[in-house]
Short mmCIF file of C-alpha atoms in Angstrom, two decimals:
data_model
loop_
_atom_site.label_atom_id
_atom_site.label_comp_id
_atom_site.label_asym_id
_atom_site.label_seq_id
_atom_site.Cartn_x
_atom_site.Cartn_y
_atom_site.Cartn_z
CA GLU W 1 0.00 0.00 0.00
CA ALA W 2 1.31 3.42 -0.99
CA GLN W 3 1.78 5.50 2.11
CA VAL W 4 3.65 8.16 4.02
CA THR W 5 4.46 7.08 7.55
CA GLN W 6 5.22 9.48 10.36
CA ASN W 7 6.43 8.64 13.85
CA PRO W 8 5.59 9.34 16.55
CA ARG W 9 1.92 10.27 16.17
CA TYR W 10 1.88 12.05 19.52
CA LEU W 11 4.65 13.45 21.68
CA ILE W 12 4.72 15.55 24.81
CA THR W 13 8.15 16.82 25.76
CA VAL W 14 9.91 19.70 27.47
CA THR W 15 11.66 22.80 26.25
CA GLY W 16 15.19 22.21 25.01
CA LYS W 17 15.08 18.45 24.68
CA LYS W 18 16.09 17.50 21.14
CA LEU W 19 13.59 15.46 19.20
CA THR W 20 13.24 13.93 15.76
CA VAL W 21 10.05 13.17 13.86
CA THR W 22 10.60 10.55 11.21
CA CYS W 23 8.92 10.42 7.82
CA SER W 24 9.15 7.62 5.30
CA GLN W 25 7.45 7.08 1.94
CA ASN W 26 7.31 3.93 -0.16
CA MET W 27 6.36 5.45 -3.51
CA ASN W 28 9.84 6.37 -4.78
CA HIS W 29 8.83 10.04 -4.75
CA GLU W 30 11.42 12.71 -5.49
CA TYR W 31 9.72 15.58 -3.61
CA MET W 32 9.11 15.61 0.13
CA SER W 33 8.10 18.39 2.48
CA TRP W 34 7.14 19.21 6.03
CA TYR W 35 4.21 21.41 7.10
CA ARG W 36 2.88 22.60 10.40
CA GLN W 37 -0.84 23.14 10.90
CA ASP W 38 -2.09 25.71 13.39
CA PRO W 39 -5.71 26.79 13.98
CA GLY W 40 -6.74 29.62 11.70
CA LEU W 41 -3.47 29.54 9.77
CA GLY W 42 -3.88 26.48 7.57
CA LEU W 43 -0.71 24.63 6.64
CA ARG W 44 2.63 26.38 6.39
CA GLN W 45 5.64 24.77 4.82
CA ILE W 46 8.73 24.32 6.98
CA TYR W 47 11.22 22.66 4.60
CA TYR W 48 11.13 20.78 1.36
CA SER W 49 13.43 18.49 -0.59
CA MET W 50 13.56 18.00 -4.34
CA ASN W 51 15.80 14.92 -4.11
CA VAL W 52 18.50 13.23 -2.06
CA GLU W 53 20.86 15.78 -0.47
CA VAL W 54 18.77 18.67 -1.87
CA THR W 55 16.78 20.58 0.74
CA ASP W 56 15.53 24.14 1.03
CA LYS W 57 13.66 26.38 3.41
CA GLY W 58 9.94 26.89 3.28
CA ASP W 59 7.98 29.69 4.88
CA VAL W 60 8.67 28.92 8.55
CA PRO W 61 12.05 27.16 8.87
CA GLU W 62 13.31 28.79 12.08
CA GLY W 63 14.02 26.27 14.81
CA TYR W 64 13.90 23.24 12.52
CA LYS W 65 16.40 21.12 10.60
CA VAL W 66 15.94 18.40 8.01
CA SER W 67 18.06 15.91 6.13
CA ARG W 68 17.56 13.77 3.05
CA LYS W 69 20.21 11.10 3.03
CA GLU W 70 17.95 8.51 1.42
CA LYS W 71 15.16 9.03 -1.05
CA ARG W 72 12.48 7.48 1.14
CA ASN W 73 13.26 9.27 4.43
CA PHE W 74 12.94 12.91 5.40
CA PRO W 75 13.25 13.43 9.17
CA LEU W 76 12.36 16.69 10.90
CA ILE W 77 14.68 17.67 13.73
CA LEU W 78 13.98 20.12 16.53
CA GLU W 79 17.36 20.74 18.13
CA SER W 80 16.03 22.83 21.02
CA PRO W 81 12.22 22.77 21.00
CA SER W 82 10.27 25.70 22.40
CA PRO W 83 6.58 26.05 23.32
CA ASN W 84 5.83 28.00 20.12
CA GLN W 85 6.63 24.83 18.20
CA THR W 86 3.65 23.09 19.74
CA SER W 87 1.66 22.18 16.66
CA LEU W 88 0.37 19.45 14.35
CA TYR W 89 3.02 18.42 11.83
CA PHE W 90 2.54 16.76 8.47
CA CYS W 91 5.00 15.16 6.11
CA ALA W 92 4.05 14.96 2.44
CA SER W 93 5.55 13.52 -0.72
CA SER W 94 4.86 13.69 -4.43
CA LEU W 95 6.31 12.45 -7.66
CA ASP W 96 8.42 15.47 -8.54
CA GLY W 97 7.11 18.71 -7.12
CA GLU W 98 4.46 20.79 -5.41
CA ASN W 99 2.07 20.68 -8.38
CA GLN W 100 1.74 16.92 -8.34
CA PRO W 101 -0.82 15.35 -5.97
CA GLN W 102 0.64 15.46 -2.47
CA HIS W 103 0.44 12.32 -0.31
CA PHE W 104 0.26 13.24 3.35
CA GLY W 105 1.09 11.30 6.46
CA ASP W 106 -1.44 11.09 9.28
CA GLY W 107 0.29 13.80 11.28
CA THR W 108 2.34 14.17 14.45
CA ARG W 109 0.94 16.18 17.33
CA LEU W 110 3.77 17.78 19.30
CA SER W 111 3.31 19.47 22.66
CA ILE W 112 6.35 21.35 24.02
CA LEU W 113 5.97 22.26 27.69
CA ALA O 1 3.53 37.21 -3.07
CA GLN O 2 0.64 34.83 -3.37
CA SER O 3 -2.07 34.26 -0.82
CA VAL O 4 -5.19 32.16 -0.47
CA THR O 5 -8.31 33.31 1.33
CA GLN O 6 -11.05 30.97 2.44
CA LEU O 7 -13.84 33.27 3.47
CA ASP O 8 -15.72 30.90 5.77
CA SER O 9 -14.06 29.13 8.67
CA GLN O 10 -17.14 26.97 9.29
CA VAL O 11 -20.08 26.00 7.12
CA PRO O 12 -22.96 24.11 8.75
CA VAL O 13 -25.38 22.50 6.32
CA PHE O 14 -28.13 19.89 6.41
CA GLU O 15 -27.74 16.56 4.69
CA GLU O 16 -28.78 16.55 1.01
CA ALA O 17 -28.54 20.34 0.79
CA PRO O 18 -26.17 22.04 -1.66
CA VAL O 19 -22.98 23.65 -0.43
CA GLU O 20 -20.38 26.09 -1.70
CA LEU O 21 -17.00 26.60 -0.05
CA ARG O 22 -15.36 29.80 -1.22
CA CYS O 23 -11.72 30.29 -2.14
CA ASN O 24 -10.00 33.36 -3.54
CA TYR O 25 -6.35 33.67 -4.36
CA SER O 26 -3.91 36.38 -5.29
CA SER O 27 -0.92 35.82 -7.50
CA SER O 28 0.93 37.74 -10.16
CA VAL O 29 1.57 34.63 -12.24
CA SER O 30 -0.48 31.82 -13.68
CA VAL O 31 -1.30 29.31 -11.01
CA TYR O 32 -2.37 25.79 -10.36
CA LEU O 33 -5.23 25.32 -7.91
CA PHE O 34 -6.11 22.51 -5.58
CA TRP O 35 -8.68 21.45 -3.04
CA TYR O 36 -7.58 19.07 -0.31
CA VAL O 37 -9.85 17.41 2.28
CA GLN O 38 -8.88 16.43 5.82
CA TYR O 39 -11.01 13.92 7.70
CA PRO O 40 -10.67 13.80 11.52
CA ASN O 41 -7.30 12.52 12.73
CA GLN O 42 -6.01 12.04 9.21
CA GLY O 43 -3.70 13.74 6.78
CA LEU O 44 -4.89 15.75 3.81
CA GLN O 45 -6.09 14.05 0.63
CA LEU O 46 -6.29 15.61 -2.81
CA LEU O 47 -9.92 16.24 -3.79
CA LEU O 48 -9.44 17.92 -7.15
CA LYS O 49 -7.04 20.12 -9.07
CA TYR O 50 -6.94 22.66 -11.86
CA LEU O 51 -3.76 22.74 -13.92
CA SER O 52 -5.00 23.86 -17.35
CA GLY O 53 -7.79 23.26 -19.83
CA SER O 54 -11.43 23.18 -18.82
CA THR O 55 -12.15 25.59 -16.00
CA LEU O 56 -14.66 23.21 -14.43
CA VAL O 57 -13.06 20.27 -12.66
CA GLU O 58 -14.80 17.41 -10.92
CA SER O 59 -13.92 14.85 -8.30
CA ILE O 60 -15.06 11.23 -8.10
CA ASN O 61 -17.33 11.88 -5.10
CA GLY O 62 -19.53 14.59 -6.57
CA PHE O 63 -17.60 17.76 -5.76
CA GLU O 64 -16.73 20.25 -8.46
CA ALA O 65 -14.82 23.50 -8.61
CA GLU O 66 -14.65 26.22 -11.21
CA PHE O 67 -11.58 28.28 -11.96
CA ASN O 68 -12.53 31.90 -12.55
CA LYS O 69 -9.49 33.85 -13.63
CA SER O 70 -11.15 37.26 -13.70
CA GLN O 71 -12.42 36.89 -10.14
CA THR O 72 -9.35 34.91 -9.00
CA SER O 73 -11.61 32.34 -7.42
CA PHE O 74 -11.79 28.56 -7.22
CA HIS O 75 -14.99 27.83 -5.27
CA LEU O 76 -15.88 24.25 -4.36
CA ARG O 77 -19.46 23.06 -4.77
CA LYS O 78 -21.54 19.97 -4.22
CA PRO O 79 -25.24 19.79 -5.13
CA SER O 80 -26.17 17.37 -2.33
CA VAL O 81 -23.95 16.67 0.68
CA HIS O 82 -23.77 13.57 2.85
CA ILE O 83 -22.90 13.10 6.48
CA SER O 84 -19.64 11.52 5.33
CA ASP O 85 -18.58 14.83 3.72
CA THR O 86 -18.05 16.30 7.19
CA ALA O 87 -14.39 17.33 7.14
CA GLU O 88 -12.08 20.30 6.81
CA TYR O 89 -11.40 21.53 3.29
CA PHE O 90 -8.30 23.41 2.23
CA CYS O 91 -7.78 25.42 -0.92
CA ALA O 92 -4.18 25.67 -2.13
CA VAL O 93 -2.28 27.41 -4.91
CA GLY O 94 0.90 26.24 -6.62
CA GLY O 95 2.81 26.88 -9.80
CA THR O 96 4.18 30.17 -8.55
CA GLY O 97 7.83 29.17 -8.70
CA ARG O 98 8.12 28.88 -4.91
CA ARG O 99 8.35 25.04 -4.95
CA ALA O 100 5.64 25.01 -2.29
CA LEU O 101 1.89 25.07 -2.04
CA THR O 102 0.27 28.02 -0.31
CA PHE O 103 -2.73 26.86 1.69
CA GLY O 104 -5.76 28.74 2.87
CA SER O 105 -6.80 28.61 6.50
CA GLY O 106 -9.39 25.91 5.88
CA THR O 107 -13.19 25.60 6.01
CA ARG O 108 -14.82 23.15 8.34
CA LEU O 109 -17.89 21.61 6.69
CA GLN O 110 -20.37 20.26 9.22
CA VAL O 111 -23.15 18.18 7.69
CA GLN O 112 -26.11 17.70 10.00
CA PRO O 113 -28.84 15.07 9.68
#
C-alpha cells in the first residue's frame, strides 16, 4: 500500500530536549516536504526536498532542521524545542514537485511544555 | 507574493442540501489550484485540481470547482452533501515558482442530519 508514515503520532516533551520526527514514503517520490498546521493559519511549509541531499527552506524554517540522506526518508529535527513549536506536523511527498498530488502522512501532534 | 483566502471558517449544512466553499487567491503569475480534504485525525487528501484546460473540474465523489481567472476564485461546490462529507477543506495554490503550495486557513464543513 502506498503511504507516508510518520512517527511518533503524539509526543509531549519539554523545552530544550532535542527530538526527531521521522517520515518515510514507499512510492519512490522525489519531492518531500514538512508542514505545520495551526488553527486559523492552515498549513505552512517548513522545509522541502527536491531529491537526495537537496533541501531548502519553506515559509517557517526557524528552529527546525531536516536531512535527506535517502530518497524514502525525510526526518524533521527540533534541536532545542520551544513552546511556540507546539503544533500538528505533516510530512508529504509527491512524484516530482508541489504541483503533483501530495500524499500526506497522518500527522504528528507535538506538545512542548 | 501569493495568498489564499477561504472566506468561511465553518459551514454548517443539512444533509442533502447544496454547499459552496469559497476560495479566492492572489498571484501575479499563472497558477495551479487545488482542493484538499482532511477527515478527523487524518492527513490531507487531494480532492481535485486545476492545472489547465477546462475551468470546471470534478472529483469522483460529486464535488466540483470552477476556476474563474477574472475573479481569482476557485470555489468548491456539491449539489447534495452527505454526512460523510463532514471534514475540513483546504484550498491551495501552486505553480508560482516557490516550490511550495500556499494553503488557505481551511473551512470546516459540518453536515447535520
